[in-house]
mmCIF file of C-alpha atoms and ligand atoms in Angstrom:
data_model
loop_
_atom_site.group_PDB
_atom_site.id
_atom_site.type_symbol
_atom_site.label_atom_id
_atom_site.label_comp_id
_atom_site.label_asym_id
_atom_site.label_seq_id
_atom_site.Cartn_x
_atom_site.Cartn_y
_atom_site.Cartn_z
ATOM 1 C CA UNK K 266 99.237 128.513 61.078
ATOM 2 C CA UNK K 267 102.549 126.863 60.372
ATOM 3 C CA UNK K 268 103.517 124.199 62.432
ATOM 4 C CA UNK K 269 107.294 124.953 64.408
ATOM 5 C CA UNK K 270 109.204 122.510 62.363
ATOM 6 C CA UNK K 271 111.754 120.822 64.871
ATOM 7 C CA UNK K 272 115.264 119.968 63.334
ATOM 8 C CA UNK K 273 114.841 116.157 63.130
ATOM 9 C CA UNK K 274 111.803 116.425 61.420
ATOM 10 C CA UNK K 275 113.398 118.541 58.926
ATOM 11 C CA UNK K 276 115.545 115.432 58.029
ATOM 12 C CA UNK K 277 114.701 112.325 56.512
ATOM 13 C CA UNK K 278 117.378 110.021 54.904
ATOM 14 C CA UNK K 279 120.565 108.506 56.631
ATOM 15 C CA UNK K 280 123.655 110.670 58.404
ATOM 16 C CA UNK K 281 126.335 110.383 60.594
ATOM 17 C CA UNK K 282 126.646 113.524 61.998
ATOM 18 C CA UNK K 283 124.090 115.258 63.467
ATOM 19 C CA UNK K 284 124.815 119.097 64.137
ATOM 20 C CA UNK K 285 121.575 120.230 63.795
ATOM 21 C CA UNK K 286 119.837 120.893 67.188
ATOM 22 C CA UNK K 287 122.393 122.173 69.615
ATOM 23 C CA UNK K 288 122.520 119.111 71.762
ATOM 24 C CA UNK K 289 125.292 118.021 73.680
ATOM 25 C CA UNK K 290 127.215 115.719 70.795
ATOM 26 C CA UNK K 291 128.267 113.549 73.950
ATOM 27 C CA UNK K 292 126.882 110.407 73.648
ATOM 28 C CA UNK K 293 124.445 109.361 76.278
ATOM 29 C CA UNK K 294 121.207 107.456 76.323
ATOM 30 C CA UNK K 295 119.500 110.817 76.580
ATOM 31 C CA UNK K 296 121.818 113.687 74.872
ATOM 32 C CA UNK K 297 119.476 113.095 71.466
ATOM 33 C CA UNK K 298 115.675 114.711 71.462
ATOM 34 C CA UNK K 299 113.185 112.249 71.025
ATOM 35 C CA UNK K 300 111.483 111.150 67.644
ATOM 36 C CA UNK K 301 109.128 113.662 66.984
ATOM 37 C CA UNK K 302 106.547 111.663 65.175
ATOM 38 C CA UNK K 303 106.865 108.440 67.501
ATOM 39 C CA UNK K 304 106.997 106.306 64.517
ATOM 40 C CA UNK K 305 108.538 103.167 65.821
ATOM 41 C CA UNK K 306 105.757 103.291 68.921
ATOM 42 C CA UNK K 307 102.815 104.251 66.509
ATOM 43 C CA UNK K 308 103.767 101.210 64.381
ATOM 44 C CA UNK K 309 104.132 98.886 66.819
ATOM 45 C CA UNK K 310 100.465 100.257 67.888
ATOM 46 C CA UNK K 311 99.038 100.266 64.499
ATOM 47 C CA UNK K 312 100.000 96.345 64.332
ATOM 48 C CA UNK K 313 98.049 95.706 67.581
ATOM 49 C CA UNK K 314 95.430 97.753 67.249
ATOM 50 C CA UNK K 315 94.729 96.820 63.316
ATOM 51 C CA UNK K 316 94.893 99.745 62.079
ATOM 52 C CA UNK K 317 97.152 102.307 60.252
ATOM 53 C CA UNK K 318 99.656 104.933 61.491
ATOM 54 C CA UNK K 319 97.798 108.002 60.007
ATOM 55 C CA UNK K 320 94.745 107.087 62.105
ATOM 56 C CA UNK K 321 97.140 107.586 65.154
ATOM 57 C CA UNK K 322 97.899 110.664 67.243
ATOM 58 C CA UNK K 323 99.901 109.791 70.534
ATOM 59 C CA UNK K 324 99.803 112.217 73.244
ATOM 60 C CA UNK K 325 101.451 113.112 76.696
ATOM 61 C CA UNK K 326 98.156 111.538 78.196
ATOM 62 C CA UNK K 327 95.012 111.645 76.745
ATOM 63 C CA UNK K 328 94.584 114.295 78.524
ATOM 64 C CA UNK K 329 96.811 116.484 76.396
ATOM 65 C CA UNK K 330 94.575 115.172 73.147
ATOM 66 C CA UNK K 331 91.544 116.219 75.140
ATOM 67 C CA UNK K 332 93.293 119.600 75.301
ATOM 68 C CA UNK K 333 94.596 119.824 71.820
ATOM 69 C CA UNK K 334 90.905 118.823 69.976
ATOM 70 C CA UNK K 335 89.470 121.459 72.034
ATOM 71 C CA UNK K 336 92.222 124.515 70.913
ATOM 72 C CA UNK K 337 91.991 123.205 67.217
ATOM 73 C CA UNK K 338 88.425 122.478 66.805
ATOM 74 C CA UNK K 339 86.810 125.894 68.754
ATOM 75 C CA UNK K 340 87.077 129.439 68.686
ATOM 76 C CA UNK K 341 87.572 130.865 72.337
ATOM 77 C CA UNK K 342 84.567 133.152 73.649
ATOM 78 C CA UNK K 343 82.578 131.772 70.355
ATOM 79 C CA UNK K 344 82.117 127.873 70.122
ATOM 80 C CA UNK K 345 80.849 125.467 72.350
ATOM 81 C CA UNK K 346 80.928 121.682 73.195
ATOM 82 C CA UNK K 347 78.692 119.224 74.487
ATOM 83 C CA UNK K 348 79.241 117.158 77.570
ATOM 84 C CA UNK K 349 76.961 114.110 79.333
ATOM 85 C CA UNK K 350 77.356 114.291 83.088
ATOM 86 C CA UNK K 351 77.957 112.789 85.356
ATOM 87 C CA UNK K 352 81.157 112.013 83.477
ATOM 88 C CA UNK K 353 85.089 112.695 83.469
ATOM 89 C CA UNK K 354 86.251 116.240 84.772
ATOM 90 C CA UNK K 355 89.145 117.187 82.336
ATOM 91 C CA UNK K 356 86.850 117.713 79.325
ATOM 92 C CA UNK K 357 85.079 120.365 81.455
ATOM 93 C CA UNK K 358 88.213 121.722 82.761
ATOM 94 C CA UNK K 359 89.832 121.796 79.643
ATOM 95 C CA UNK K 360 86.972 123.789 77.806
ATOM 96 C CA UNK K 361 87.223 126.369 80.677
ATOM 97 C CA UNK K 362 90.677 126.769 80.569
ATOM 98 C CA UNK K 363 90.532 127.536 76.573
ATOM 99 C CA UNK K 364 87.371 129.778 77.263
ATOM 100 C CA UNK K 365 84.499 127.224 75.458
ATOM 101 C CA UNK K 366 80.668 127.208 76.903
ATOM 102 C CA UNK K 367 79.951 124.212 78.002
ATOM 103 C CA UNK K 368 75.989 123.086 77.280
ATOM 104 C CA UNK K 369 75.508 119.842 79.920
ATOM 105 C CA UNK K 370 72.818 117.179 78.481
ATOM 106 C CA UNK K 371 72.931 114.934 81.426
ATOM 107 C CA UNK K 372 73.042 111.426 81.213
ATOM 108 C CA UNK K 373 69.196 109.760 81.815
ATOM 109 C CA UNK K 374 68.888 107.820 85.021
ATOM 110 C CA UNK K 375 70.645 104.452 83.488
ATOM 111 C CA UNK K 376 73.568 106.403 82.593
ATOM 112 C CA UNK K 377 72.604 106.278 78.894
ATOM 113 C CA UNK K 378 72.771 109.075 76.623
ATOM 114 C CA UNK K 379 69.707 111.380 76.238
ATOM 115 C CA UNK K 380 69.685 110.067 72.431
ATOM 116 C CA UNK K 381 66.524 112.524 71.665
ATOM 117 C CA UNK K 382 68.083 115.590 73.473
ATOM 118 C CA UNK K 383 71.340 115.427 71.496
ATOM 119 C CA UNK K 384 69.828 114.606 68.270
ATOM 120 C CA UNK K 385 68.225 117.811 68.151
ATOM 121 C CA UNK K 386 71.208 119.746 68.062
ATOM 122 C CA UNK K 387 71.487 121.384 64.726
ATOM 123 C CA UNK K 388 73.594 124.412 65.797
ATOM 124 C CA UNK K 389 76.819 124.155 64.262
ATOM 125 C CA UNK K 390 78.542 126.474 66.951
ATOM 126 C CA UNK K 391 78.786 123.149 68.677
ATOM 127 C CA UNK K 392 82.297 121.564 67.463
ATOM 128 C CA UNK K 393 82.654 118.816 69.850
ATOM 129 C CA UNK K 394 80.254 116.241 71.813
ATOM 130 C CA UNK K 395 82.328 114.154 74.510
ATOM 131 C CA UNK K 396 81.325 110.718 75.402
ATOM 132 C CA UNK K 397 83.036 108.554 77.081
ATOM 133 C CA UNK K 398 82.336 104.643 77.427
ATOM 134 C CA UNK K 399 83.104 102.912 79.686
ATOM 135 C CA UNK K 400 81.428 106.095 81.138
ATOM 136 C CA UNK K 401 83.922 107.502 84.101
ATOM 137 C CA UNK K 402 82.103 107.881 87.314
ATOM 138 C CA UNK K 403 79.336 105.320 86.530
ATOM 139 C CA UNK K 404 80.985 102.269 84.912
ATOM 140 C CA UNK K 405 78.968 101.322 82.690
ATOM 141 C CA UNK K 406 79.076 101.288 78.488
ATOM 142 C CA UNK K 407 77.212 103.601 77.087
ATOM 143 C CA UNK K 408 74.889 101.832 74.058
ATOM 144 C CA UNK K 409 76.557 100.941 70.886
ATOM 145 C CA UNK K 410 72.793 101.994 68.919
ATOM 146 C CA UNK K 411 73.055 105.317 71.052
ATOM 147 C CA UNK K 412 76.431 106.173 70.166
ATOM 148 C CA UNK K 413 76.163 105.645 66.342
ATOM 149 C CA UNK K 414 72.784 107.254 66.153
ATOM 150 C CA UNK K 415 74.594 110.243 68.092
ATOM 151 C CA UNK K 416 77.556 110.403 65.747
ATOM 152 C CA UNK K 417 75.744 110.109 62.799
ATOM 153 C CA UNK K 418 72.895 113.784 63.714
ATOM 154 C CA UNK K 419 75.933 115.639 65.484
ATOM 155 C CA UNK K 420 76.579 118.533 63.400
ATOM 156 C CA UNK K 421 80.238 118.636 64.964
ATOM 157 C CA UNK K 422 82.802 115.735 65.957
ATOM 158 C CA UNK K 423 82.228 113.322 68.576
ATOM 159 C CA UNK K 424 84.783 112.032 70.595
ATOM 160 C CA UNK K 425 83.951 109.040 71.750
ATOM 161 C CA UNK K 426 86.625 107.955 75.289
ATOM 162 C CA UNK K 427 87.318 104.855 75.622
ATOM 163 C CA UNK K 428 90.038 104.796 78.240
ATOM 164 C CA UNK K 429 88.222 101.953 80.415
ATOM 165 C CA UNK K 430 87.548 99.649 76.718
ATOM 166 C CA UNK K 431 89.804 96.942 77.415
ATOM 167 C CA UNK K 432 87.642 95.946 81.019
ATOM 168 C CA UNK K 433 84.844 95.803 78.751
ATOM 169 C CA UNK K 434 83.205 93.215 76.086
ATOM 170 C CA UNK K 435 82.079 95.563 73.711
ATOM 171 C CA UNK K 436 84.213 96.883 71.148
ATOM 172 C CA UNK K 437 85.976 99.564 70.235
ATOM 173 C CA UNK K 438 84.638 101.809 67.556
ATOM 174 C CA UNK K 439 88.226 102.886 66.305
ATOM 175 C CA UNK K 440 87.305 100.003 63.095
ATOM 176 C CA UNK K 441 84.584 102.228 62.580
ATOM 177 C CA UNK K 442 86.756 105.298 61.942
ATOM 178 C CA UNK K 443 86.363 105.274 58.085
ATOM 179 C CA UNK K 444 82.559 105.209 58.113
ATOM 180 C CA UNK K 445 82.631 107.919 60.728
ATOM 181 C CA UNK K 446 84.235 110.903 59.226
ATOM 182 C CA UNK K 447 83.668 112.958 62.171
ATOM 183 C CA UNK K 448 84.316 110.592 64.696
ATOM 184 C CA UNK K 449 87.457 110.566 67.482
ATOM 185 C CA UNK K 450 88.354 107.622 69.721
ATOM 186 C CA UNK K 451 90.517 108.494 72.921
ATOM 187 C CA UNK K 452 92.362 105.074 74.573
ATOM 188 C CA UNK K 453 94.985 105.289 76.931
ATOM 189 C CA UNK K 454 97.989 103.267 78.347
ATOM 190 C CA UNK K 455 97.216 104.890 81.831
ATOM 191 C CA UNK K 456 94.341 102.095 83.130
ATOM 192 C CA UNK K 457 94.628 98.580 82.094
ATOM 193 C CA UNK K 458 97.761 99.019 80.416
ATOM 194 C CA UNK K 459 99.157 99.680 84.097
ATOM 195 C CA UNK K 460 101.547 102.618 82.149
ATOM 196 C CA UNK K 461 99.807 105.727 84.406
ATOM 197 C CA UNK K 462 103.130 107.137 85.064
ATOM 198 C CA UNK K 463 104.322 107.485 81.455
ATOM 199 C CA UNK K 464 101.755 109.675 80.017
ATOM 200 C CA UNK K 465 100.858 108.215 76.867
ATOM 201 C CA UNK K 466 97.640 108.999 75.534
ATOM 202 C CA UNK K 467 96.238 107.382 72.184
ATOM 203 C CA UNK K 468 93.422 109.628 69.513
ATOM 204 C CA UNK K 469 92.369 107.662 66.996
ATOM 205 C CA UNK K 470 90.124 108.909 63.756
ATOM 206 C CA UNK K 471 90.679 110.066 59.857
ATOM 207 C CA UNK K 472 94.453 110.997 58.527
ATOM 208 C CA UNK K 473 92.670 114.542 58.203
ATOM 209 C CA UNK K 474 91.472 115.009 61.488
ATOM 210 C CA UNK K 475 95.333 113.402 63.114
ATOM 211 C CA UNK K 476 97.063 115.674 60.874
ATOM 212 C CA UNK K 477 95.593 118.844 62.471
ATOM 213 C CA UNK K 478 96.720 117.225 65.959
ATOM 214 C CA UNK K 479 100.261 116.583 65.084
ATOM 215 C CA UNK K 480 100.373 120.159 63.600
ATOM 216 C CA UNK K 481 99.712 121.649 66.435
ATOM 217 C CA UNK K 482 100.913 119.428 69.255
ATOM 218 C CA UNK K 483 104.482 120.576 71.387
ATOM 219 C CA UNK K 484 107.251 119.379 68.703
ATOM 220 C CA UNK K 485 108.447 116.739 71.691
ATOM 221 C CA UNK K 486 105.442 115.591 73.455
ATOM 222 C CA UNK K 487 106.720 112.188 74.337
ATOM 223 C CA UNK K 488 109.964 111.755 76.474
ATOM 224 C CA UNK K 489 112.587 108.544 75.291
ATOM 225 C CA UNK K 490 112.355 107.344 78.527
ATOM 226 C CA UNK K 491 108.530 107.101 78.437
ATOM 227 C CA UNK K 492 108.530 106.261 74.871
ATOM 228 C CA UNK K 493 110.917 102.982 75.750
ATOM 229 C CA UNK K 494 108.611 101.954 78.635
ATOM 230 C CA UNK K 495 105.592 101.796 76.374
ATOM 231 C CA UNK K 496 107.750 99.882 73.638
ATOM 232 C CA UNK K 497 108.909 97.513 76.407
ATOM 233 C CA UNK K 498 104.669 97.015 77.430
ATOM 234 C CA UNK K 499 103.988 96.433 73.933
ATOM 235 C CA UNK K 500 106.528 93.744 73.230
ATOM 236 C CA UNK K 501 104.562 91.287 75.875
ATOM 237 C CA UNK K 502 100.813 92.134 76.453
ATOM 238 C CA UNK K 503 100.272 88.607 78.124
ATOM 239 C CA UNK K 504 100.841 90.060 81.560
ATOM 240 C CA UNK K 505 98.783 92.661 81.103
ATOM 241 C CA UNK K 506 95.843 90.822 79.815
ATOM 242 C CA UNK K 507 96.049 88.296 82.558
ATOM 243 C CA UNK K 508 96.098 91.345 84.778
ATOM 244 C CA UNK K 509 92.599 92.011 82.897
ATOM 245 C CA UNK K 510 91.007 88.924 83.773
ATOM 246 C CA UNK K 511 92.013 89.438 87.517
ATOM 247 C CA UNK K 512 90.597 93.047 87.783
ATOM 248 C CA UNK K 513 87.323 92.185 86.088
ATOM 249 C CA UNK K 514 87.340 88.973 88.587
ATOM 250 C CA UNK K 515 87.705 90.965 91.374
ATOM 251 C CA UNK K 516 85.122 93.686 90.409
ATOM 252 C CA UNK K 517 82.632 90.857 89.992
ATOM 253 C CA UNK K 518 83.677 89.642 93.588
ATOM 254 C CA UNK K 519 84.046 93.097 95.168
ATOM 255 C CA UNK K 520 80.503 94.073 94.060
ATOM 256 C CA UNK K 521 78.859 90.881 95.438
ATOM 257 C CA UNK K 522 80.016 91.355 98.965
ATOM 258 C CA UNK K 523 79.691 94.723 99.152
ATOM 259 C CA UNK K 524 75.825 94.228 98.500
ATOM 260 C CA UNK K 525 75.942 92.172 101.321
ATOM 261 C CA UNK K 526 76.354 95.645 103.582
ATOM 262 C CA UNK K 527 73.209 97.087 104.896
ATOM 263 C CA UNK K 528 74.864 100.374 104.267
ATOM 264 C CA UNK K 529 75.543 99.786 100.639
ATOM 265 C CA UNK K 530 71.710 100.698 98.547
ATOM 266 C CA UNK K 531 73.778 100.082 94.775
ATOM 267 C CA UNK K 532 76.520 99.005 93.325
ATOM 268 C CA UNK K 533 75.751 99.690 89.516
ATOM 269 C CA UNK K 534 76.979 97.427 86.818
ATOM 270 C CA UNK K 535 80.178 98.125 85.575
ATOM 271 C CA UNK K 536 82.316 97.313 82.776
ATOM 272 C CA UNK K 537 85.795 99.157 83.803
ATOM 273 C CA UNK K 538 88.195 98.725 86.475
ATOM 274 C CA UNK K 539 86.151 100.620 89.181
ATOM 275 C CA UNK K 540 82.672 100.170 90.646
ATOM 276 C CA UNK K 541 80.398 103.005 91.654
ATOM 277 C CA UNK K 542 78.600 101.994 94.859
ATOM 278 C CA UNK K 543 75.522 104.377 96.406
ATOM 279 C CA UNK K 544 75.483 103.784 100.419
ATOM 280 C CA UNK K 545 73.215 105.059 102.985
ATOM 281 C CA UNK K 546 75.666 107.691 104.604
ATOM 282 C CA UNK K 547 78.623 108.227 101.727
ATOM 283 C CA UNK K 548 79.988 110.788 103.793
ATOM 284 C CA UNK K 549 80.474 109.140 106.510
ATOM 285 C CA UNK K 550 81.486 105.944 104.703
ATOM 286 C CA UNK K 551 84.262 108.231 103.084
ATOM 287 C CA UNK K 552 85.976 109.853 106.141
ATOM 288 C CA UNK K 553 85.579 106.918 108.214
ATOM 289 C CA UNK K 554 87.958 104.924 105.502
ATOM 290 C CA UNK K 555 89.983 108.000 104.873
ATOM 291 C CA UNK K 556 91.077 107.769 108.762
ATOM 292 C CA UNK K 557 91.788 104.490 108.454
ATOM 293 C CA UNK K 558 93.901 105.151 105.366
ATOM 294 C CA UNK K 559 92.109 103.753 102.596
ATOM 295 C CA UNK K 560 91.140 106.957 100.218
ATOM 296 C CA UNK K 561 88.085 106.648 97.319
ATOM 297 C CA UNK K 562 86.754 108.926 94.915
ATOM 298 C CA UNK K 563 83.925 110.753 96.374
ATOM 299 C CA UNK K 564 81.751 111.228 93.585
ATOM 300 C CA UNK K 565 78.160 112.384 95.703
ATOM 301 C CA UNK K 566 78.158 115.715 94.611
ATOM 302 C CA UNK K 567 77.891 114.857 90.170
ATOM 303 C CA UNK K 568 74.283 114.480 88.895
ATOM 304 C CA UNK K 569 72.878 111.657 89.776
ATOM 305 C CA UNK K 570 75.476 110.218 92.231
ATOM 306 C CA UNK K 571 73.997 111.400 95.492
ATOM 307 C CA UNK K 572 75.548 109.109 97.928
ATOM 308 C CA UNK K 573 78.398 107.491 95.567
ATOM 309 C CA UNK K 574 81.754 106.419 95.724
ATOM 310 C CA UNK K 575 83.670 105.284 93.070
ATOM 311 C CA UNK K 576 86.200 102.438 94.062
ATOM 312 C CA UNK K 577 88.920 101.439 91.717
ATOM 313 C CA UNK K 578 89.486 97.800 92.013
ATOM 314 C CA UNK K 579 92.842 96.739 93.667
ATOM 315 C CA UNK K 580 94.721 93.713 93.906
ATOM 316 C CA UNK K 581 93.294 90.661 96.456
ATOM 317 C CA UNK K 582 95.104 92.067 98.825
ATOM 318 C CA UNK K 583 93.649 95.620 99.118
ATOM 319 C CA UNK K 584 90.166 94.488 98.328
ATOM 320 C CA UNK K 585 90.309 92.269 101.167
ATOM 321 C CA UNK K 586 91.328 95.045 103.253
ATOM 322 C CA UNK K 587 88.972 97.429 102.110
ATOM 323 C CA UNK K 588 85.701 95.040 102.762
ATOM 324 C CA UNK K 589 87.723 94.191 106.095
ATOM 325 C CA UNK K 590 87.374 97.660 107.167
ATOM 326 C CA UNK K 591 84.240 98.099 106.202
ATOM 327 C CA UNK K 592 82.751 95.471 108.246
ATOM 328 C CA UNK K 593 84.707 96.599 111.433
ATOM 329 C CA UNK K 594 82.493 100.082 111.500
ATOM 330 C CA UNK K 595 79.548 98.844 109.365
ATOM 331 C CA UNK K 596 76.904 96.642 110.692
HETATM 332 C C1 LIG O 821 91.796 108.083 83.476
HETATM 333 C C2 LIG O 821 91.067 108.636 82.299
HETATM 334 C C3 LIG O 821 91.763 109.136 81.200
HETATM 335 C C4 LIG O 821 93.257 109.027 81.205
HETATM 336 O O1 LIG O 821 93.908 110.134 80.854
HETATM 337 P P1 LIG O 821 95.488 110.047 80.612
HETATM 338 O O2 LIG O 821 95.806 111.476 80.418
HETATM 339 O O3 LIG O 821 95.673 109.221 79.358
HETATM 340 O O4 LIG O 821 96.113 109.403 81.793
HETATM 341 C C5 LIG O 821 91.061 109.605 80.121
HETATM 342 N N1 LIG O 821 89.713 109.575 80.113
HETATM 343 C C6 LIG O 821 89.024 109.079 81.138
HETATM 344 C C7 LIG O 821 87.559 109.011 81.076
HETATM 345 C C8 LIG O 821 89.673 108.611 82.274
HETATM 346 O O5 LIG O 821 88.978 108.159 83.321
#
């Protein structure tokens, strides 16, 4: 297909007048349509991140790259992807909505990937594998040995999500991205960023692979308004990284008193923002909070996460509050 190609990126150069895409000439912070290729964002990006533009795709969310790798990279009704569960809904979702089969290859018990399982996979109807690490429900980062050895047999592209990677001490594998042709990383600005509201999602892997996303993404995918918020993040990252240290301190804290509940069996180890914990009575646990106005992710129906909640850390404050209410119905 040819891309639709929009009337500013038609034009490259310097003018004065621009009478190119009916807008309303009046001149207001918003009567001009946005950069289409982002470039001022994606550099300022590139610098942080190491790394060059062309290895950049920037999305409305990641969720809209989640969307996008699916509709370029598999034929509806004939291709299929692989997913790890228990693990984030939208890549499920997603592949329903575009008509893909879905073959699950569950996560083992420790919430590692079933290396062996996947490494049999020869069948190139199989286009992507999804993994995400830090894995969304369970917390935890998924081996850097398992990864590479599942990236290296998978006869398709991985995309690897790390939208939880700066709560975590392992690396990224976007420096990896030239050794792994057939590799994606997802990040976000939604989570530690603190940028949720602005929907700017980040896919990182080969020039070849990005230019097949910007072909075919919505000519304006990210608003001026959101576009100047993430600028305005990205000129200071010292309060955000001292927001870092706070979260991971109080996930560290959170988990140790809440295995002080008899009614809490686990809290597995996590290296994101949010802590799965497996109590006696989840249920229970859930709706009793709920009516007292403090909501979690009930996560006790995924494989493997009978009995779980996930709880995103908050600040002090709402921590407090939460263990607070817990011991007023919990013995
Ligand atoms: C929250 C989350 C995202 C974020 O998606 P955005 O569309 O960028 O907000 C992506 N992947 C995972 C695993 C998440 O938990």
């Amino acid at each position: 297909m040819q891309s639709y190609a929009s009337a500013r990126a038609e034009f490259s150069g310097n003018a004065k007048v621009f009478l190119d895409a009916n807008e309303n000439p009046f001149e207001s912070k918003y009567n001009r349509y946005p950069d289409p290729w982002h470039q001022e964002l994606k550099e300022k990006l590139a610098a942080y991140k190491n790394i060059a533009t062309e290895y950049i795709f920037l999305g409305n969310g990641s969720d809209e790259a989640i969307d996008l790798l699916i509709r370029a990279f598999c034929n509806p009704g004939l291709d299929k992807i692989v997913l790890c569960t228990p693990t984030y809904g939208m890549y499920k979702v997603t592949a329903a909505l575009n008509d893909i089969e879905v073959q699950n290859i569950p996560l083992l018990e420790n919430f590692q990937p079933d290396t062996e399982s996947i490494q049999k996979i020869k069948d190139v109807s199989f286009k992507l594998l999804f993994l995400c690490s830090p894995n969304n429900p369970s917390g935890n980062c998924l081996s850097t040995e398992s990864i590479s050895k599942i990236i290296d047999s998978f006869p398709g592209i991985v995309v690897l999500d790390e939208a939880y990677i700066d709560f975590a001490d392992q690396r990224s594998f976007i420096n990896r991205l030239d050794k792994c042709q057939n590799l994606v990383v997802l990040q976000t600005l939604s989570k530690a960023w603190g940028m949720a509201g602005i929907r700017i999602g980040m896919a990182f892997a080969n020039p070849q692979i990005i230019a097949v996303l910007n072909k075919i993404k919505a000519p304006y995918n990210i608003s001026t308004p959101n576009m100047e918020a993430a600028l305005n993040v990205l000129a200071n990252t010292q309060p955000m990284k001292k927001q870092i240290s706070e979260i991971v301190e109080q996930r560290n804290h959170l988990s140790a008193i809440l295995l002080g509940f008899n009614e809490v069996e686990r809290v597995y180890p996590s290296d994101a923002n949010f802590l799965l914990v497996k109590f006696k009575d989840a249920k229970y646990v859930f709706q009793t909070l709920c009516e007292r106005g403090i909501v979690l992710r009930d996560r006790s129906k995924q494989v493997n996460c009978e009995h779980c909640l996930r709880i995103t850390i908050g600040t002090p404050k709402e921590n407090e509050i939460l263990v607070n209410t817990l011991s007023e119905f919990l013995k």
